[in-house]
PDB file of C-alpha atoms and ligand atoms in Angstrom:
ATOM      1  CA  MET K   1       0.000   0.000   0.000  1.00 70.00           C
ATOM      2  CA  SER K   2       1.625   3.226  -1.135  1.00 81.00           C
ATOM      3  CA  ALA K   3       0.374   6.649  -0.092  1.00 90.00           C
ATOM      4  CA  THR K   4       1.298  10.322  -0.080  1.00 94.00           C
ATOM      5  CA  VAL K   5       2.235  11.179   3.491  1.00 96.00           C
ATOM      6  CA  LEU K   6       2.653  14.749   4.715  1.00 98.00           C
ATOM      7  CA  VAL K   7       5.068  14.797   7.660  1.00 97.00           C
ATOM      8  CA  VAL K   8       4.699  17.879   9.863  1.00 98.00           C
ATOM      9  CA  GLU K   9       7.621  18.005  12.283  1.00 97.00           C
ATOM     10  CA  ASP K  10       9.818  20.928  13.303  1.00 97.00           C
ATOM     11  CA  GLU K  11      12.780  18.926  14.612  1.00 95.00           C
ATOM     12  CA  PRO K  12      14.944  18.284  11.516  1.00 96.00           C
ATOM     13  CA  GLN K  13      16.395  14.996  12.771  1.00 94.00           C
ATOM     14  CA  ILE K  14      13.026  13.506  13.599  1.00 92.00           C
ATOM     15  CA  GLN K  15      11.537  14.814  10.357  1.00 95.00           C
ATOM     16  CA  GLU K  16      14.381  13.144   8.447  1.00 95.00           C
ATOM     17  CA  LEU K  17      14.048   9.878  10.365  1.00 92.00           C
ATOM     18  CA  VAL K  18      10.303   9.695   9.794  1.00 93.00           C
ATOM     19  CA  ALA K  19      10.521  10.726   6.132  1.00 95.00           C
ATOM     20  CA  VAL K  20      13.312   8.302   5.229  1.00 95.00           C
ATOM     21  CA  ASN K  21      11.555   5.416   6.922  1.00 92.00           C
ATOM     22  CA  LEU K  22       8.258   6.103   5.222  1.00 93.00           C
ATOM     23  CA  GLU K  23       9.995   6.393   1.859  1.00 95.00           C
ATOM     24  CA  HIS K  24      11.584   2.991   2.528  1.00 92.00           C
ATOM     25  CA  SER K  25       8.084   1.625   3.091  1.00 89.00           C
ATOM     26  CA  GLY K  26       7.182   2.819  -0.406  1.00 91.00           C
ATOM     27  CA  HIS K  27       5.340   6.026   0.442  1.00 94.00           C
ATOM     28  CA  GLU K  28       5.735   9.392  -1.204  1.00 95.00           C
ATOM     29  CA  VAL K  29       6.702  11.851   1.524  1.00 97.00           C
ATOM     30  CA  LEU K  30       6.075  15.593   1.686  1.00 97.00           C
ATOM     31  CA  ARG K  31       7.543  17.634   4.517  1.00 98.00           C
ATOM     32  CA  ALA K  32       6.473  20.670   6.530  1.00 98.00           C
ATOM     33  CA  SER K  33       8.003  22.251   9.643  1.00 98.00           C
ATOM     34  CA  SER K  34       5.020  24.228  10.892  1.00 98.00           C
ATOM     35  CA  ALA K  35       1.226  24.263  10.828  1.00 98.00           C
ATOM     36  CA  GLU K  36       1.417  27.114   8.328  1.00 97.00           C
ATOM     37  CA  GLU K  37       3.628  25.152   5.919  1.00 98.00           C
ATOM     38  CA  ALA K  38       1.393  22.130   6.352  1.00 98.00           C
ATOM     39  CA  GLU K  39      -1.690  24.144   5.449  1.00 97.00           C
ATOM     40  CA  ALA K  40      -0.039  25.502   2.304  1.00 96.00           C
ATOM     41  CA  ALA K  41       0.883  21.949   1.244  1.00 96.00           C
ATOM     42  CA  ILE K  42      -2.645  20.689   1.921  1.00 95.00           C
ATOM     43  CA  ARG K  43      -4.136  23.600  -0.010  1.00 93.00           C
ATOM     44  CA  ALA K  44      -2.032  22.641  -3.024  1.00 91.00           C
ATOM     45  CA  ALA K  45      -2.872  18.921  -2.938  1.00 90.00           C
ATOM     46  CA  LEU K  46      -4.619  16.745  -0.389  1.00 91.00           C
ATOM     47  CA  PRO K  47      -2.246  14.087   1.000  1.00 94.00           C
ATOM     48  CA  ASP K  48      -3.497  10.595   1.875  1.00 93.00           C
ATOM     49  CA  VAL K  49      -2.396  10.823   5.491  1.00 95.00           C
ATOM     50  CA  LEU K  50      -0.917  13.384   7.862  1.00 96.00           C
ATOM     51  CA  VAL K  51       1.813  12.593  10.401  1.00 96.00           C
ATOM     52  CA  LEU K  52       1.489  15.547  12.740  1.00 96.00           C
ATOM     53  CA  ASP K  53       3.750  16.585  15.587  1.00 94.00           C
ATOM     54  CA  TRP K  54       1.955  18.047  18.582  1.00 91.00           C
ATOM     55  CA  MET K  55       4.534  20.682  19.584  1.00 90.00           C
ATOM     56  CA  LEU K  56       5.248  23.009  16.678  1.00 95.00           C
ATOM     57  CA  PRO K  57       6.503  26.597  16.587  1.00 95.00           C
ATOM     58  CA  GLY K  58       3.490  28.913  16.303  1.00 96.00           C
ATOM     59  CA  GLU K  59       0.218  27.038  15.992  1.00 97.00           C
ATOM     60  CA  SER K  60       0.273  23.620  17.672  1.00 94.00           C
ATOM     61  CA  GLY K  61      -0.415  20.372  15.854  1.00 94.00           C
ATOM     62  CA  LEU K  62      -3.425  19.856  18.087  1.00 92.00           C
ATOM     63  CA  SER K  63      -4.954  23.139  16.959  1.00 95.00           C
ATOM     64  CA  LEU K  64      -4.244  22.349  13.303  1.00 96.00           C
ATOM     65  CA  ALA K  65      -5.911  18.923  13.694  1.00 95.00           C
ATOM     66  CA  ARG K  66      -8.978  20.609  15.130  1.00 95.00           C
ATOM     67  CA  ARG K  67      -9.201  23.055  12.229  1.00 96.00           C
ATOM     68  CA  LEU K  68      -8.710  20.324   9.626  1.00 96.00           C
ATOM     69  CA  ARG K  69     -11.582  18.376  11.149  1.00 94.00           C
ATOM     70  CA  ALA K  70     -13.842  21.429  10.998  1.00 94.00           C
ATOM     71  CA  ASP K  71     -13.239  21.923   7.250  1.00 93.00           C
ATOM     72  CA  ALA K  72     -15.337  19.849   4.824  1.00 87.00           C
ATOM     73  CA  ARG K  73     -12.375  19.328   2.484  1.00 89.00           C
ATOM     74  CA  THR K  74     -10.080  17.874   5.146  1.00 93.00           C
ATOM     75  CA  ARG K  75     -12.642  16.351   7.508  1.00 90.00           C
ATOM     76  CA  ASP K  76     -11.770  12.797   6.458  1.00 88.00           C
ATOM     77  CA  LEU K  77      -8.012  13.261   6.165  1.00 93.00           C
ATOM     78  CA  PRO K  78      -6.388  10.514   8.285  1.00 94.00           C
ATOM     79  CA  ILE K  79      -4.184  12.023  11.020  1.00 95.00           C
ATOM     80  CA  LEU K  80      -1.559  10.270  13.112  1.00 94.00           C
ATOM     81  CA  MET K  81      -0.228  12.467  15.908  1.00 92.00           C
ATOM     82  CA  LEU K  82       3.346  12.359  17.176  1.00 90.00           C
ATOM     83  CA  THR K  83       4.185  13.662  20.587  1.00 84.00           C
ATOM     84  CA  ALA K  84       6.692  13.599  23.382  1.00 80.00           C
ATOM     85  CA  ARG K  85       3.860  13.850  25.848  1.00 70.00           C
ATOM     86  CA  ALA K  86       2.820  10.530  27.257  1.00 70.00           C
ATOM     87  CA  MET K  87       0.210  11.530  29.766  1.00 71.00           C
ATOM     88  CA  GLU K  88      -3.206   9.990  29.493  1.00 74.00           C
ATOM     89  CA  GLN K  89      -5.000  13.346  29.403  1.00 78.00           C
ATOM     90  CA  ASP K  90      -2.902  14.447  26.417  1.00 78.00           C
ATOM     91  CA  LYS K  91      -3.819  11.332  24.494  1.00 77.00           C
ATOM     92  CA  ILE K  92      -7.463  12.041  25.129  1.00 79.00           C
ATOM     93  CA  SER K  93      -7.040  15.665  23.919  1.00 83.00           C
ATOM     94  CA  GLY K  94      -5.325  14.450  20.745  1.00 79.00           C
ATOM     95  CA  LEU K  95      -8.059  11.981  19.954  1.00 82.00           C
ATOM     96  CA  GLU K  96     -10.757  14.520  20.787  1.00 82.00           C
ATOM     97  CA  ALA K  97      -9.125  16.978  18.391  1.00 83.00           C
ATOM     98  CA  GLY K  98      -9.684  14.404  15.655  1.00 86.00           C
ATOM     99  CA  ALA K  99      -6.477  12.384  15.466  1.00 89.00           C
ATOM    100  CA  ASP K 100      -7.036   8.806  14.252  1.00 89.00           C
ATOM    101  CA  ASP K 101      -4.093   7.447  16.135  1.00 89.00           C
ATOM    102  CA  TYR K 102      -1.357   8.505  18.440  1.00 85.00           C
ATOM    103  CA  LEU K 103       2.343   7.697  18.734  1.00 89.00           C
ATOM    104  CA  THR K 104       4.522   8.758  21.652  1.00 87.00           C
ATOM    105  CA  LYS K 105       8.176   9.711  21.100  1.00 85.00           C
ATOM    106  CA  PRO K 106      10.511   7.944  21.056  1.00 85.00           C
ATOM    107  CA  PHE K 107       8.913   5.412  18.715  1.00 87.00           C
ATOM    108  CA  SER K 108      10.334   2.748  16.466  1.00 89.00           C
ATOM    109  CA  PRO K 109      10.185   3.380  12.705  1.00 85.00           C
ATOM    110  CA  LYS K 110       8.665  -0.083  12.339  1.00 88.00           C
ATOM    111  CA  GLU K 111       5.816   0.837  14.642  1.00 92.00           C
ATOM    112  CA  LEU K 112       5.197   4.087  12.768  1.00 91.00           C
ATOM    113  CA  ALA K 113       5.002   2.240   9.432  1.00 89.00           C
ATOM    114  CA  ALA K 114       2.609  -0.326  10.914  1.00 90.00           C
ATOM    115  CA  ARG K 115       0.367   2.361  12.426  1.00 92.00           C
ATOM    116  CA  ILE K 116       0.236   4.268   9.138  1.00 91.00           C
ATOM    117  CA  LYS K 117      -0.756   1.095   7.352  1.00 88.00           C
ATOM    118  CA  ALA K 118      -3.531   0.461   9.877  1.00 89.00           C
ATOM    119  CA  VAL K 119      -4.860   4.030   9.635  1.00 89.00           C
ATOM    120  CA  LEU K 120      -4.874   3.857   5.833  1.00 88.00           C
ATOM    121  CA  ARG K 121      -6.595   0.489   5.748  1.00 84.00           C
ATOM    122  CA  ARG K 122      -9.308   1.902   7.977  1.00 85.00           C
ATOM    123  CA  ARG K 123      -9.645   5.364   6.479  1.00 85.00           C
ATOM    124  CA  ALA K 124      -8.431   5.143   2.873  1.00 85.00           C
ATOM    125  CA  PRO K 125      -9.473   1.732   1.484  1.00 85.00           C
ATOM    126  CA  GLN K 126      -8.961   2.996  -2.096  1.00 83.00           C
ATOM    127  CA  LEU K 127      -5.205   2.800  -1.460  1.00 84.00           C
ATOM    128  CA  SER K 128      -5.324  -0.855  -0.489  1.00 81.00           C
ATOM    129  CA  ASP K 129      -4.482  -3.680  -2.883  1.00 82.00           C
ATOM    130  CA  ASP K 130      -7.490  -5.714  -1.779  1.00 87.00           C
ATOM    131  CA  ALA K 131      -9.891  -6.594  -4.590  1.00 94.00           C
ATOM    132  CA  VAL K 132     -13.365  -5.072  -4.344  1.00 94.00           C
ATOM    133  CA  GLU K 133     -16.560  -6.416  -5.841  1.00 95.00           C
ATOM    134  CA  MET K 134     -20.113  -5.216  -6.177  1.00 94.00           C
ATOM    135  CA  GLU K 135     -22.893  -7.100  -7.979  1.00 94.00           C
ATOM    136  CA  GLY K 136     -20.458  -8.973 -10.202  1.00 95.00           C
ATOM    137  CA  LEU K 137     -18.348  -5.918 -10.962  1.00 96.00           C
ATOM    138  CA  ARG K 138     -14.877  -6.721  -9.693  1.00 97.00           C
ATOM    139  CA  LEU K 139     -11.788  -4.531  -9.477  1.00 97.00           C
ATOM    140  CA  ASP K 140      -8.409  -5.977  -8.534  1.00 96.00           C
ATOM    141  CA  PRO K 141      -5.774  -3.301  -7.800  1.00 92.00           C
ATOM    142  CA  ALA K 142      -2.951  -5.863  -7.653  1.00 90.00           C
ATOM    143  CA  THR K 143      -3.469  -7.031 -11.252  1.00 93.00           C
ATOM    144  CA  ARG K 144      -5.212  -3.811 -12.386  1.00 93.00           C
ATOM    145  CA  ARG K 145      -8.030  -5.903 -13.849  1.00 96.00           C
ATOM    146  CA  VAL K 146     -11.661  -4.889 -13.908  1.00 97.00           C
ATOM    147  CA  THR K 147     -14.224  -7.510 -14.818  1.00 97.00           C
ATOM    148  CA  ALA K 148     -17.989  -7.460 -15.198  1.00 95.00           C
ATOM    149  CA  GLY K 149     -18.947 -11.095 -14.803  1.00 90.00           C
ATOM    150  CA  GLU K 150     -16.692 -12.916 -17.289  1.00 90.00           C
ATOM    151  CA  ARG K 151     -15.990  -9.850 -19.368  1.00 93.00           C
ATOM    152  CA  ARG K 152     -12.818  -7.852 -18.907  1.00 96.00           C
ATOM    153  CA  LEU K 153     -13.189  -4.068 -19.137  1.00 95.00           C
ATOM    154  CA  ALA K 154     -10.579  -1.737 -20.545  1.00 93.00           C
ATOM    155  CA  LEU K 155     -10.398   1.412 -18.422  1.00 95.00           C
ATOM    156  CA  SER K 156      -7.978   4.326 -18.526  1.00 94.00           C
ATOM    157  CA  PRO K 157      -5.866   4.883 -15.372  1.00 91.00           C
ATOM    158  CA  SER K 158      -8.127   7.803 -14.317  1.00 92.00           C
ATOM    159  CA  GLU K 159     -11.304   5.777 -14.797  1.00 95.00           C
ATOM    160  CA  PHE K 160      -9.726   2.872 -12.935  1.00 95.00           C
ATOM    161  CA  ARG K 161      -8.894   5.084  -9.929  1.00 93.00           C
ATOM    162  CA  LEU K 162     -12.319   6.725 -10.063  1.00 96.00           C
ATOM    163  CA  LEU K 163     -14.076   3.355 -10.056  1.00 97.00           C
ATOM    164  CA  HIS K 164     -11.788   2.106  -7.277  1.00 95.00           C
ATOM    165  CA  PHE K 165     -12.615   5.121  -5.126  1.00 95.00           C
ATOM    166  CA  LEU K 166     -16.364   4.760  -5.750  1.00 96.00           C
ATOM    167  CA  LEU K 167     -16.346   0.995  -5.070  1.00 95.00           C
ATOM    168  CA  THR K 168     -14.563   1.521  -1.745  1.00 93.00           C
ATOM    169  CA  HIS K 169     -16.909   4.363  -0.697  1.00 92.00           C
ATOM    170  CA  PRO K 170     -20.424   3.232  -1.593  1.00 93.00           C
ATOM    171  CA  GLY K 171     -23.537   4.924  -0.307  1.00 93.00           C
ATOM    172  CA  ARG K 172     -22.161   8.435  -0.236  1.00 91.00           C
ATOM    173  CA  ILE K 173     -22.256  11.326  -2.692  1.00 93.00           C
ATOM    174  CA  TYR K 174     -19.005  13.142  -3.453  1.00 94.00           C
ATOM    175  CA  THR K 175     -18.776  16.581  -5.026  1.00 93.00           C
ATOM    176  CA  ARG K 176     -16.642  17.115  -8.107  1.00 93.00           C
ATOM    177  CA  ALA K 177     -14.094  18.990  -5.973  1.00 89.00           C
ATOM    178  CA  GLN K 178     -13.908  16.066  -3.528  1.00 90.00           C
ATOM    179  CA  LEU K 179     -13.423  13.580  -6.367  1.00 93.00           C
ATOM    180  CA  LEU K 180     -10.680  15.742  -7.868  1.00 91.00           C
ATOM    181  CA  ASP K 181      -8.950  15.754  -4.488  1.00 88.00           C
ATOM    182  CA  GLN K 182      -9.355  12.032  -3.900  1.00 87.00           C
ATOM    183  CA  VAL K 183      -8.867  10.605  -7.373  1.00 90.00           C
ATOM    184  CA  TRP K 184      -6.724  13.150  -9.215  1.00 86.00           C
ATOM    185  CA  GLY K 185      -4.999  14.589  -6.117  1.00 77.00           C
ATOM    186  CA  ASP K 186      -5.516  18.103  -7.416  1.00 68.00           C
ATOM    187  CA  HIS K 187      -8.491  20.355  -6.929  1.00 66.00           C
ATOM    188  CA  VAL K 188      -6.825  23.590  -8.043  1.00 67.00           C
ATOM    189  CA  PHE K 189      -5.580  23.148 -11.580  1.00 74.00           C
ATOM    190  CA  ILE K 190      -7.946  20.539 -12.934  1.00 78.00           C
ATOM    191  CA  GLU K 191     -11.400  21.685 -14.001  1.00 85.00           C
ATOM    192  CA  GLU K 192     -14.433  20.136 -12.370  1.00 87.00           C
ATOM    193  CA  ARG K 193     -15.737  19.321 -15.832  1.00 89.00           C
ATOM    194  CA  THR K 194     -12.999  16.666 -15.995  1.00 91.00           C
ATOM    195  CA  VAL K 195     -14.941  14.635 -13.453  1.00 93.00           C
ATOM    196  CA  ASP K 196     -18.089  14.730 -15.606  1.00 94.00           C
ATOM    197  CA  VAL K 197     -16.125  13.569 -18.645  1.00 94.00           C
ATOM    198  CA  HIS K 198     -14.611  10.590 -16.799  1.00 95.00           C
ATOM    199  CA  ILE K 199     -17.906   9.635 -15.164  1.00 96.00           C
ATOM    200  CA  ARG K 200     -19.471   9.606 -18.620  1.00 96.00           C
ATOM    201  CA  ARG K 201     -16.685   7.361 -19.980  1.00 96.00           C
ATOM    202  CA  LEU K 202     -16.896   5.068 -16.979  1.00 97.00           C
ATOM    203  CA  ARG K 203     -20.660   4.749 -17.407  1.00 96.00           C
ATOM    204  CA  LYS K 204     -20.183   3.881 -21.039  1.00 96.00           C
ATOM    205  CA  ALA K 205     -17.653   1.173 -20.191  1.00 96.00           C
ATOM    206  CA  LEU K 206     -20.040  -0.282 -17.602  1.00 96.00           C
ATOM    207  CA  GLU K 207     -23.140  -0.091 -19.781  1.00 96.00           C
ATOM    208  CA  PRO K 208     -22.925  -3.454 -21.611  1.00 95.00           C
ATOM    209  CA  SER K 209     -23.165  -5.341 -18.297  1.00 95.00           C
ATOM    210  CA  GLY K 210     -25.715  -2.932 -16.806  1.00 95.00           C
ATOM    211  CA  HIS K 211     -23.363  -1.830 -14.027  1.00 95.00           C
ATOM    212  CA  HIS K 212     -23.633   1.807 -15.126  1.00 95.00           C
ATOM    213  CA  ARG K 213     -26.795   1.821 -13.023  1.00 95.00           C
ATOM    214  CA  LEU K 214     -24.641   1.584  -9.880  1.00 95.00           C
ATOM    215  CA  ILE K 215     -23.402   5.132 -10.434  1.00 96.00           C
ATOM    216  CA  ASP K 216     -25.577   7.748  -8.818  1.00 94.00           C
ATOM    217  CA  THR K 217     -25.744  11.281 -10.135  1.00 93.00           C
ATOM    218  CA  VAL K 218     -27.151  13.965  -7.894  1.00 91.00           C
ATOM    219  CA  ARG K 219     -27.761  16.958 -10.066  1.00 86.00           C
ATOM    220  CA  GLY K 220     -25.762  19.987  -8.997  1.00 81.00           C
ATOM    221  CA  SER K 221     -24.238  17.991  -6.164  1.00 87.00           C
ATOM    222  CA  GLY K 222     -22.010  15.173  -7.332  1.00 94.00           C
ATOM    223  CA  TYR K 223     -21.584  11.439  -7.836  1.00 96.00           C
ATOM    224  CA  GLY K 224     -21.554   8.274  -5.793  1.00 96.00           C
ATOM    225  CA  LEU K 225     -22.157   4.541  -5.882  1.00 94.00           C
ATOM    226  CA  ARG K 226     -25.404   2.962  -4.704  1.00 90.00           C
ATOM    227  CA  ALA K 227     -24.926   1.257  -1.351  1.00 79.00           C
ATOM    228  CA  ASP K 228     -26.828  -1.977  -2.105  1.00 68.00           C
TER     229      ASP K 228
HETATM  230 CA1  LIG H   1       8.137  19.430  17.797  1.00 83.03          CA
END
């Protein structure tokens, strides 16, 4: 499972240690040394997971986590907090602020990698290599095959990622901006119309087997996959 991880840590040695270890685990790592730098990076492109130090110069990691949770665009961004504080009350504050998990310094790089994997499996199933299936429509990320019953479908990489995201998040409507963030990783430079074009192509590819009916369009709102 490979993800884009934004590491927010002001101590250069720890930032380096964390970044190098995550890169060794196959992740793409972005770095920030303050809440402000982290916000700028997130504005540019939504990462898959945030590794966030509690004690930062200026705004604390805890405060940033709280603000990210209050914003619709970053509400679901998985956050793993790093801290030197080990007191029970601090852990509770971190989790209340919206962190998904918590790691106390010093920690082993192995443990960090394992925790990130667990957070991603729970919160970002579209990054997993597990095959997903719905009503005979099957997508296997490991082999990059999509089949409708016995028939193999030819999808472009964008349509493949779009279908993967929808199959792993059924029963919920996503706006075009959210889909750009989640599937294209860019909500600034790509036009929202792009989403409509790819949904149309995906529908067309799914039409012969009737699976195009799984895709829900909510006019003026966005797209999703039917939950049943
Ligand atoms: Ca720090």
